[in-house]
Amino acid sequence: DVKVTQSSRYLVKRTGEKVFLECVQDMDHENMFWYRQDPGLGLRLIYFSYDVKMKEKGDIPEGYSVSREKKERFSLILESASTNQTSMYLCASSSESYSNQPQHFGDGTRLSIL
Amino acid sequence: DQQVKQNSPSLSVQEGRISILNCDYTNSMFDYFLWYKKYPAEGPTFLISISSIKDKNEDGRFTVFLNKSAKHLSLHIVPSQPGDSAVYFCAASPNDYKLSFGAGTTVTVRA
């Protein structure tokens, strides 16, 4: 079974802090994704990576950056956290680029910005 | 603007009966559709998918129907079981990596 692990289940940070969310997958998947889930909006894609050091913006990249230095690890960075970034963050991975493969999700990080 | 819409935020159904979840989309380039199930405090898990070349796909108690002309798909769960109580997300893709998700439908199966 694919395992996608997010480093924290709950995180509380202050406005203006730099925040790191970490995600690790154990299936040697090429693709990794960061989403945020908000009530009434479903899941929205923040960033996508299809290979080490490669990234593409999703639908809502503003205020975020990402890092993929190793194939198994994909980090989401909030450069200067703001209260409107309070949300559930979900990491996912899938095999093969640009093909119809189901994405496998981690259990999420509930981030609160005070 | 959301390209995938699940207009029913919630659905309550008696155990043993059929659950029907609906999803509409606006982007005619979508040609691959998926349903995900999510329990509280867990990530979404893949349930079933359908390609645009088909109009039906079945996996055990779960069947997905696709009506391309109406840009509509539905998920049928027969018979519904208490363990099916969860949030169900519809998602669509234009044959690439990018998935667009609906807002989700919360299903409650009553004993």
PDB file of C-alpha atoms in Angstrom:
ATOM      1  CA  ASP A   1       0.000   0.000   0.000  1.00  0.00           C
ATOM      2  CA  VAL A   2       1.112   3.531  -0.759  1.00  0.00           C
ATOM      3  CA  LYS A   3       2.024   5.485   2.323  1.00  0.00           C
ATOM      4  CA  VAL A   4       1.989   9.269   2.276  1.00  0.00           C
ATOM      5  CA  THR A   5       3.063  10.739   5.596  1.00  0.00           C
ATOM      6  CA  GLN A   6       2.603  14.331   6.660  1.00  0.00           C
ATOM      7  CA  SER A   7       4.860  15.381   9.507  1.00  0.00           C
ATOM      8  CA  SER A   8       2.244  17.106  11.663  1.00  0.00           C
ATOM      9  CA  ARG A   9      -1.466  16.490  12.198  1.00  0.00           C
ATOM     10  CA  TYR A  10      -2.050  19.832  13.923  1.00  0.00           C
ATOM     11  CA  LEU A  11       0.015  23.008  13.817  1.00  0.00           C
ATOM     12  CA  VAL A  12      -0.536  26.436  15.357  1.00  0.00           C
ATOM     13  CA  LYS A  13       1.590  29.355  14.161  1.00  0.00           C
ATOM     14  CA  ARG A  14       1.544  33.135  14.395  1.00  0.00           C
ATOM     15  CA  THR A  15       0.996  35.695  11.675  1.00  0.00           C
ATOM     16  CA  GLY A  16       4.230  36.519   9.861  1.00  0.00           C
ATOM     17  CA  GLU A  17       6.016  33.285  10.773  1.00  0.00           C
ATOM     18  CA  LYS A  18       7.675  31.117   8.140  1.00  0.00           C
ATOM     19  CA  VAL A  19       5.934  27.737   8.191  1.00  0.00           C
ATOM     20  CA  PHE A  20       7.149  24.431   6.788  1.00  0.00           C
ATOM     21  CA  LEU A  21       4.832  21.507   6.059  1.00  0.00           C
ATOM     22  CA  GLU A  22       6.589  18.262   5.221  1.00  0.00           C
ATOM     23  CA  CYS A  23       5.377  15.270   3.222  1.00  0.00           C
ATOM     24  CA  VAL A  24       7.077  11.940   2.512  1.00  0.00           C
ATOM     25  CA  GLN A  25       5.913   9.114   0.249  1.00  0.00           C
ATOM     26  CA  ASP A  26       7.326   5.605   0.168  1.00  0.00           C
ATOM     27  CA  MET A  27       6.297   4.367  -3.290  1.00  0.00           C
ATOM     28  CA  ASP A  28       8.913   6.059  -5.484  1.00  0.00           C
ATOM     29  CA  HIS A  29       6.181   8.162  -7.122  1.00  0.00           C
ATOM     30  CA  GLU A  30       7.222  10.808  -9.619  1.00  0.00           C
ATOM     31  CA  ASN A  31       4.372  13.203  -8.882  1.00  0.00           C
ATOM     32  CA  MET A  32       3.641  14.974  -5.627  1.00  0.00           C
ATOM     33  CA  PHE A  33       0.977  17.554  -4.853  1.00  0.00           C
ATOM     34  CA  TRP A  34      -0.082  20.034  -2.189  1.00  0.00           C
ATOM     35  CA  TYR A  35      -3.765  20.919  -1.753  1.00  0.00           C
ATOM     36  CA  ARG A  36      -5.737  22.903   0.744  1.00  0.00           C
ATOM     37  CA  GLN A  37      -9.229  21.887   1.753  1.00  0.00           C
ATOM     38  CA  ASP A  38     -11.749  24.504   2.852  1.00  0.00           C
ATOM     39  CA  PRO A  39     -15.469  24.079   3.630  1.00  0.00           C
ATOM     40  CA  GLY A  40     -17.634  24.569   0.559  1.00  0.00           C
ATOM     41  CA  LEU A  41     -14.597  24.751  -1.755  1.00  0.00           C
ATOM     42  CA  GLY A  42     -13.352  21.179  -1.893  1.00  0.00           C
ATOM     43  CA  LEU A  43      -9.664  20.575  -2.548  1.00  0.00           C
ATOM     44  CA  ARG A  44      -7.684  23.224  -4.395  1.00  0.00           C
ATOM     45  CA  LEU A  45      -4.244  22.576  -5.868  1.00  0.00           C
ATOM     46  CA  ILE A  46      -1.464  24.817  -4.560  1.00  0.00           C
ATOM     47  CA  TYR A  47       1.643  23.326  -6.218  1.00  0.00           C
ATOM     48  CA  PHE A  48       2.658  20.215  -8.096  1.00  0.00           C
ATOM     49  CA  SER A  49       6.038  18.545  -8.657  1.00  0.00           C
ATOM     50  CA  TYR A  50       6.711  15.936 -11.342  1.00  0.00           C
ATOM     51  CA  ASP A  51      10.386  15.333 -10.543  1.00  0.00           C
ATOM     52  CA  VAL A  52      13.144  16.336  -8.163  1.00  0.00           C
ATOM     53  CA  LYS A  53      13.670  20.103  -8.223  1.00  0.00           C
ATOM     54  CA  MET A  54      10.761  20.506 -10.687  1.00  0.00           C
ATOM     55  CA  LYS A  55       7.577  22.318  -9.739  1.00  0.00           C
ATOM     56  CA  GLU A  56       4.500  23.861 -11.290  1.00  0.00           C
ATOM     57  CA  LYS A  57       1.969  26.293  -9.876  1.00  0.00           C
ATOM     58  CA  GLY A  58      -1.507  25.063  -9.212  1.00  0.00           C
ATOM     59  CA  ASP A  59      -4.671  27.104  -8.905  1.00  0.00           C
ATOM     60  CA  ILE A  60      -3.803  29.037  -5.735  1.00  0.00           C
ATOM     61  CA  PRO A  61       0.014  29.387  -5.413  1.00  0.00           C
ATOM     62  CA  GLU A  62       0.048  32.919  -3.991  1.00  0.00           C
ATOM     63  CA  GLY A  63       1.719  33.102  -0.585  1.00  0.00           C
ATOM     64  CA  TYR A  64       3.236  29.615  -0.903  1.00  0.00           C
ATOM     65  CA  SER A  65       6.416  28.045  -2.215  1.00  0.00           C
ATOM     66  CA  VAL A  66       7.592  24.439  -2.429  1.00  0.00           C
ATOM     67  CA  SER A  67      10.784  22.435  -2.344  1.00  0.00           C
ATOM     68  CA  ARG A  68      11.564  18.991  -3.698  1.00  0.00           C
ATOM     69  CA  GLU A  69      15.220  18.095  -3.112  1.00  0.00           C
ATOM     70  CA  LYS A  70      14.607  14.335  -2.910  1.00  0.00           C
ATOM     71  CA  LYS A  71      12.116  12.227  -4.810  1.00  0.00           C
ATOM     72  CA  GLU A  72      10.291  11.032  -1.702  1.00  0.00           C
ATOM     73  CA  ARG A  73       9.940  14.408   0.033  1.00  0.00           C
ATOM     74  CA  PHE A  74       7.877  17.461  -0.901  1.00  0.00           C
ATOM     75  CA  SER A  75       7.749  20.510   1.345  1.00  0.00           C
ATOM     76  CA  LEU A  76       5.224  23.338   1.369  1.00  0.00           C
ATOM     77  CA  ILE A  77       6.454  26.677   2.679  1.00  0.00           C
ATOM     78  CA  LEU A  78       4.375  29.597   3.848  1.00  0.00           C
ATOM     79  CA  GLU A  79       6.857  32.456   3.550  1.00  0.00           C
ATOM     80  CA  SER A  80       4.964  34.810   5.875  1.00  0.00           C
ATOM     81  CA  ALA A  81       1.884  33.147   7.327  1.00  0.00           C
ATOM     82  CA  SER A  82      -1.407  35.011   7.289  1.00  0.00           C
ATOM     83  CA  THR A  83      -4.736  34.225   8.926  1.00  0.00           C
ATOM     84  CA  ASN A  84      -6.353  33.425   5.558  1.00  0.00           C
ATOM     85  CA  GLN A  85      -3.946  30.492   5.278  1.00  0.00           C
ATOM     86  CA  THR A  86      -5.665  28.737   8.168  1.00  0.00           C
ATOM     87  CA  SER A  87      -6.831  25.528   6.548  1.00  0.00           C
ATOM     88  CA  MET A  88      -6.461  21.769   6.169  1.00  0.00           C
ATOM     89  CA  TYR A  89      -3.434  20.972   3.996  1.00  0.00           C
ATOM     90  CA  LEU A  90      -3.268  17.688   2.126  1.00  0.00           C
ATOM     91  CA  CYS A  91      -0.279  16.138   0.382  1.00  0.00           C
ATOM     92  CA  ALA A  92      -0.707  13.533  -2.361  1.00  0.00           C
ATOM     93  CA  SER A  93       1.444  11.471  -4.693  1.00  0.00           C
ATOM     94  CA  SER A  94       0.913   9.511  -7.909  1.00  0.00           C
ATOM     95  CA  SER A  95       2.989   7.534 -10.378  1.00  0.00           C
ATOM     96  CA  GLU A  96       3.795   8.587 -13.950  1.00  0.00           C
ATOM     97  CA  SER A  97       3.639  12.099 -15.229  1.00  0.00           C
ATOM     98  CA  TYR A  98       0.653  13.388 -17.160  1.00  0.00           C
ATOM     99  CA  SER A  99      -1.388  10.234 -16.970  1.00  0.00           C
ATOM    100  CA  ASN A 100      -4.568   9.173 -15.304  1.00  0.00           C
ATOM    101  CA  GLN A 101      -3.296   7.637 -12.119  1.00  0.00           C
ATOM    102  CA  PRO A 102      -5.220   8.028  -8.860  1.00  0.00           C
ATOM    103  CA  GLN A 103      -3.559  10.269  -6.345  1.00  0.00           C
ATOM    104  CA  HIS A 104      -2.825   8.873  -2.881  1.00  0.00           C
ATOM    105  CA  PHE A 105      -3.300  11.269   0.003  1.00  0.00           C
ATOM    106  CA  GLY A 106      -1.782  11.760   3.421  1.00  0.00           C
ATOM    107  CA  ASP A 107      -3.973  12.320   6.475  1.00  0.00           C
ATOM    108  CA  GLY A 108      -3.617  16.086   6.358  1.00  0.00           C
ATOM    109  CA  THR A 109      -2.225  18.875   8.523  1.00  0.00           C
ATOM    110  CA  ARG A 110      -4.711  21.157  10.245  1.00  0.00           C
ATOM    111  CA  LEU A 111      -2.903  24.527  10.290  1.00  0.00           C
ATOM    112  CA  SER A 112      -4.130  27.444  12.381  1.00  0.00           C
ATOM    113  CA  ILE A 113      -2.569  30.890  11.952  1.00  0.00           C
ATOM    114  CA  LEU A 114      -3.245  33.200  14.901  1.00  0.00           C
TER     115      LEU A 114
ATOM    116  CA  ASP B   1     -15.011  29.545 -10.573  1.00  0.00           C
ATOM    117  CA  GLN B   2     -15.537  25.900  -9.661  1.00  0.00           C
ATOM    118  CA  GLN B   3     -15.511  23.635 -12.684  1.00  0.00           C
ATOM    119  CA  VAL B   4     -16.788  20.635 -10.715  1.00  0.00           C
ATOM    120  CA  LYS B   5     -19.938  21.044  -8.651  1.00  0.00           C
ATOM    121  CA  GLN B   6     -21.575  18.827  -6.107  1.00  0.00           C
ATOM    122  CA  ASN B   7     -24.808  20.636  -5.390  1.00  0.00           C
ATOM    123  CA  SER B   8     -25.938  18.472  -2.485  1.00  0.00           C
ATOM    124  CA  PRO B   9     -23.801  19.145   0.585  1.00  0.00           C
ATOM    125  CA  SER B  10     -25.363  16.232   2.458  1.00  0.00           C
ATOM    126  CA  LEU B  11     -27.324  13.027   1.967  1.00  0.00           C
ATOM    127  CA  SER B  12     -29.010  10.819   4.544  1.00  0.00           C
ATOM    128  CA  VAL B  13     -29.986   7.266   3.613  1.00  0.00           C
ATOM    129  CA  GLN B  14     -31.270   4.185   5.406  1.00  0.00           C
ATOM    130  CA  GLU B  15     -28.956   1.210   5.702  1.00  0.00           C
ATOM    131  CA  GLY B  16     -29.577  -1.239   2.851  1.00  0.00           C
ATOM    132  CA  ARG B  17     -31.009   1.389   0.506  1.00  0.00           C
ATOM    133  CA  ILE B  18     -29.336   3.038  -2.470  1.00  0.00           C
ATOM    134  CA  SER B  19     -27.211   6.191  -2.120  1.00  0.00           C
ATOM    135  CA  ILE B  20     -26.999   8.374  -5.225  1.00  0.00           C
ATOM    136  CA  LEU B  21     -24.427  11.155  -5.308  1.00  0.00           C
ATOM    137  CA  ASN B  22     -24.411  13.647  -8.156  1.00  0.00           C
ATOM    138  CA  CYS B  23     -21.709  15.741  -9.759  1.00  0.00           C
ATOM    139  CA  ASP B  24     -21.805  18.277 -12.606  1.00  0.00           C
ATOM    140  CA  TYR B  25     -18.881  19.755 -14.507  1.00  0.00           C
ATOM    141  CA  THR B  26     -18.457  22.630 -16.910  1.00  0.00           C
ATOM    142  CA  ASN B  27     -15.127  21.974 -18.651  1.00  0.00           C
ATOM    143  CA  SER B  28     -15.671  19.975 -21.862  1.00  0.00           C
ATOM    144  CA  MET B  29     -11.966  19.044 -21.844  1.00  0.00           C
ATOM    145  CA  PHE B  30     -12.420  16.799 -18.804  1.00  0.00           C
ATOM    146  CA  ASP B  31     -12.173  13.182 -19.849  1.00  0.00           C
ATOM    147  CA  TYR B  32     -11.303  11.285 -16.690  1.00  0.00           C
ATOM    148  CA  PHE B  33     -13.431  11.302 -13.568  1.00  0.00           C
ATOM    149  CA  LEU B  34     -12.845   9.962 -10.078  1.00  0.00           C
ATOM    150  CA  TRP B  35     -14.635   9.612  -6.772  1.00  0.00           C
ATOM    151  CA  TYR B  36     -12.799   9.855  -3.472  1.00  0.00           C
ATOM    152  CA  LYS B  37     -14.080   9.005  -0.005  1.00  0.00           C
ATOM    153  CA  LYS B  38     -12.924  10.804   3.130  1.00  0.00           C
ATOM    154  CA  TYR B  39     -13.390   9.882   6.765  1.00  0.00           C
ATOM    155  CA  PRO B  40     -12.838  12.511   9.493  1.00  0.00           C
ATOM    156  CA  ALA B  41      -9.160  12.958  10.427  1.00  0.00           C
ATOM    157  CA  GLU B  42      -8.017  10.922   7.411  1.00  0.00           C
ATOM    158  CA  GLY B  43      -6.966  11.822   3.900  1.00  0.00           C
ATOM    159  CA  PRO B  44      -9.209  11.118   0.898  1.00  0.00           C
ATOM    160  CA  THR B  45      -8.953   7.598  -0.512  1.00  0.00           C
ATOM    161  CA  PHE B  46      -9.570   6.692  -4.131  1.00  0.00           C
ATOM    162  CA  LEU B  47     -12.863   4.883  -4.656  1.00  0.00           C
ATOM    163  CA  ILE B  48     -13.654   4.471  -8.347  1.00  0.00           C
ATOM    164  CA  SER B  49     -12.954   6.159 -11.682  1.00  0.00           C
ATOM    165  CA  ILE B  50     -14.336   6.333 -15.202  1.00  0.00           C
ATOM    166  CA  SER B  51     -12.894   7.364 -18.518  1.00  0.00           C
ATOM    167  CA  SER B  52     -14.905   9.409 -20.996  1.00  0.00           C
ATOM    168  CA  ILE B  53     -14.983   6.512 -23.446  1.00  0.00           C
ATOM    169  CA  LYS B  54     -17.271   4.652 -21.048  1.00  0.00           C
ATOM    170  CA  ASP B  55     -20.652   5.502 -19.595  1.00  0.00           C
ATOM    171  CA  LYS B  56     -20.564   3.091 -16.661  1.00  0.00           C
ATOM    172  CA  ASN B  57     -17.991   1.520 -14.383  1.00  0.00           C
ATOM    173  CA  GLU B  58     -18.777  -0.895 -11.585  1.00  0.00           C
ATOM    174  CA  ASP B  59     -16.744  -2.078  -8.605  1.00  0.00           C
ATOM    175  CA  GLY B  60     -18.643  -4.166  -6.104  1.00  0.00           C
ATOM    176  CA  ARG B  61     -21.287  -2.022  -4.439  1.00  0.00           C
ATOM    177  CA  PHE B  62     -20.098   1.117  -6.212  1.00  0.00           C
ATOM    178  CA  THR B  63     -21.127   2.144  -9.735  1.00  0.00           C
ATOM    179  CA  VAL B  64     -20.251   5.384 -11.490  1.00  0.00           C
ATOM    180  CA  PHE B  65     -22.341   6.626 -14.414  1.00  0.00           C
ATOM    181  CA  LEU B  66     -21.169   9.264 -16.875  1.00  0.00           C
ATOM    182  CA  ASN B  67     -23.408  11.338 -19.155  1.00  0.00           C
ATOM    183  CA  LYS B  68     -21.037  13.384 -21.273  1.00  0.00           C
ATOM    184  CA  SER B  69     -23.720  15.261 -23.175  1.00  0.00           C
ATOM    185  CA  ALA B  70     -25.177  16.502 -19.895  1.00  0.00           C
ATOM    186  CA  LYS B  71     -21.734  16.914 -18.279  1.00  0.00           C
ATOM    187  CA  HIS B  72     -22.997  14.904 -15.355  1.00  0.00           C
ATOM    188  CA  LEU B  73     -21.808  11.929 -13.387  1.00  0.00           C
ATOM    189  CA  SER B  74     -23.245  10.040 -10.481  1.00  0.00           C
ATOM    190  CA  LEU B  75     -22.088   7.508  -7.927  1.00  0.00           C
ATOM    191  CA  HIS B  76     -24.465   4.770  -6.801  1.00  0.00           C
ATOM    192  CA  ILE B  77     -23.821   2.801  -3.629  1.00  0.00           C
ATOM    193  CA  VAL B  78     -25.956  -0.324  -3.313  1.00  0.00           C
ATOM    194  CA  PRO B  79     -26.671  -1.415  -0.656  1.00  0.00           C
ATOM    195  CA  SER B  80     -25.552   1.401   1.629  1.00  0.00           C
ATOM    196  CA  GLN B  81     -23.767   0.341   4.818  1.00  0.00           C
ATOM    197  CA  PRO B  82     -22.937   2.274   8.013  1.00  0.00           C
ATOM    198  CA  GLY B  83     -19.246   2.235   7.056  1.00  0.00           C
ATOM    199  CA  ASP B  84     -20.136   4.240   3.945  1.00  0.00           C
ATOM    200  CA  SER B  85     -20.823   7.296   6.122  1.00  0.00           C
ATOM    201  CA  ALA B  86     -18.145   9.740   4.925  1.00  0.00           C
ATOM    202  CA  VAL B  87     -17.558  12.754   2.703  1.00  0.00           C
ATOM    203  CA  TYR B  88     -17.456  11.917  -1.013  1.00  0.00           C
ATOM    204  CA  PHE B  89     -15.539  14.103  -3.456  1.00  0.00           C
ATOM    205  CA  CYS B  90     -16.006  14.084  -7.190  1.00  0.00           C
ATOM    206  CA  ALA B  91     -12.911  14.992  -9.240  1.00  0.00           C
ATOM    207  CA  ALA B  92     -12.194  15.488 -12.940  1.00  0.00           C
ATOM    208  CA  SER B  93      -9.102  15.765 -15.128  1.00  0.00           C
ATOM    209  CA  PRO B  94      -8.375  16.759 -18.737  1.00  0.00           C
ATOM    210  CA  ASN B  95      -6.112  13.722 -19.122  1.00  0.00           C
ATOM    211  CA  ASP B  96      -3.209  15.186 -17.250  1.00  0.00           C
ATOM    212  CA  TYR B  97      -1.992  15.415 -13.697  1.00  0.00           C
ATOM    213  CA  LYS B  98      -4.363  18.171 -12.646  1.00  0.00           C
ATOM    214  CA  LEU B  99      -7.505  17.213 -10.750  1.00  0.00           C
ATOM    215  CA  SER B 100     -10.390  19.617 -10.139  1.00  0.00           C
ATOM    216  CA  PHE B 101     -12.461  18.668  -7.097  1.00  0.00           C
ATOM    217  CA  GLY B 102     -16.038  19.331  -6.099  1.00  0.00           C
ATOM    218  CA  ALA B 103     -16.932  20.657  -2.649  1.00  0.00           C
ATOM    219  CA  GLY B 104     -17.965  17.228  -1.382  1.00  0.00           C
ATOM    220  CA  THR B 105     -21.163  15.506  -0.233  1.00  0.00           C
ATOM    221  CA  THR B 106     -21.470  14.211   3.326  1.00  0.00           C
ATOM    222  CA  VAL B 107     -23.266  10.866   3.379  1.00  0.00           C
ATOM    223  CA  THR B 108     -24.881   9.580   6.557  1.00  0.00           C
ATOM    224  CA  VAL B 109     -26.154   6.009   6.560  1.00  0.00           C
ATOM    225  CA  ARG B 110     -28.831   5.475   9.241  1.00  0.00           C
ATOM    226  CA  ALA B 111     -29.144   2.075  10.903  1.00  0.00           C
TER     227      ALA B 111
END
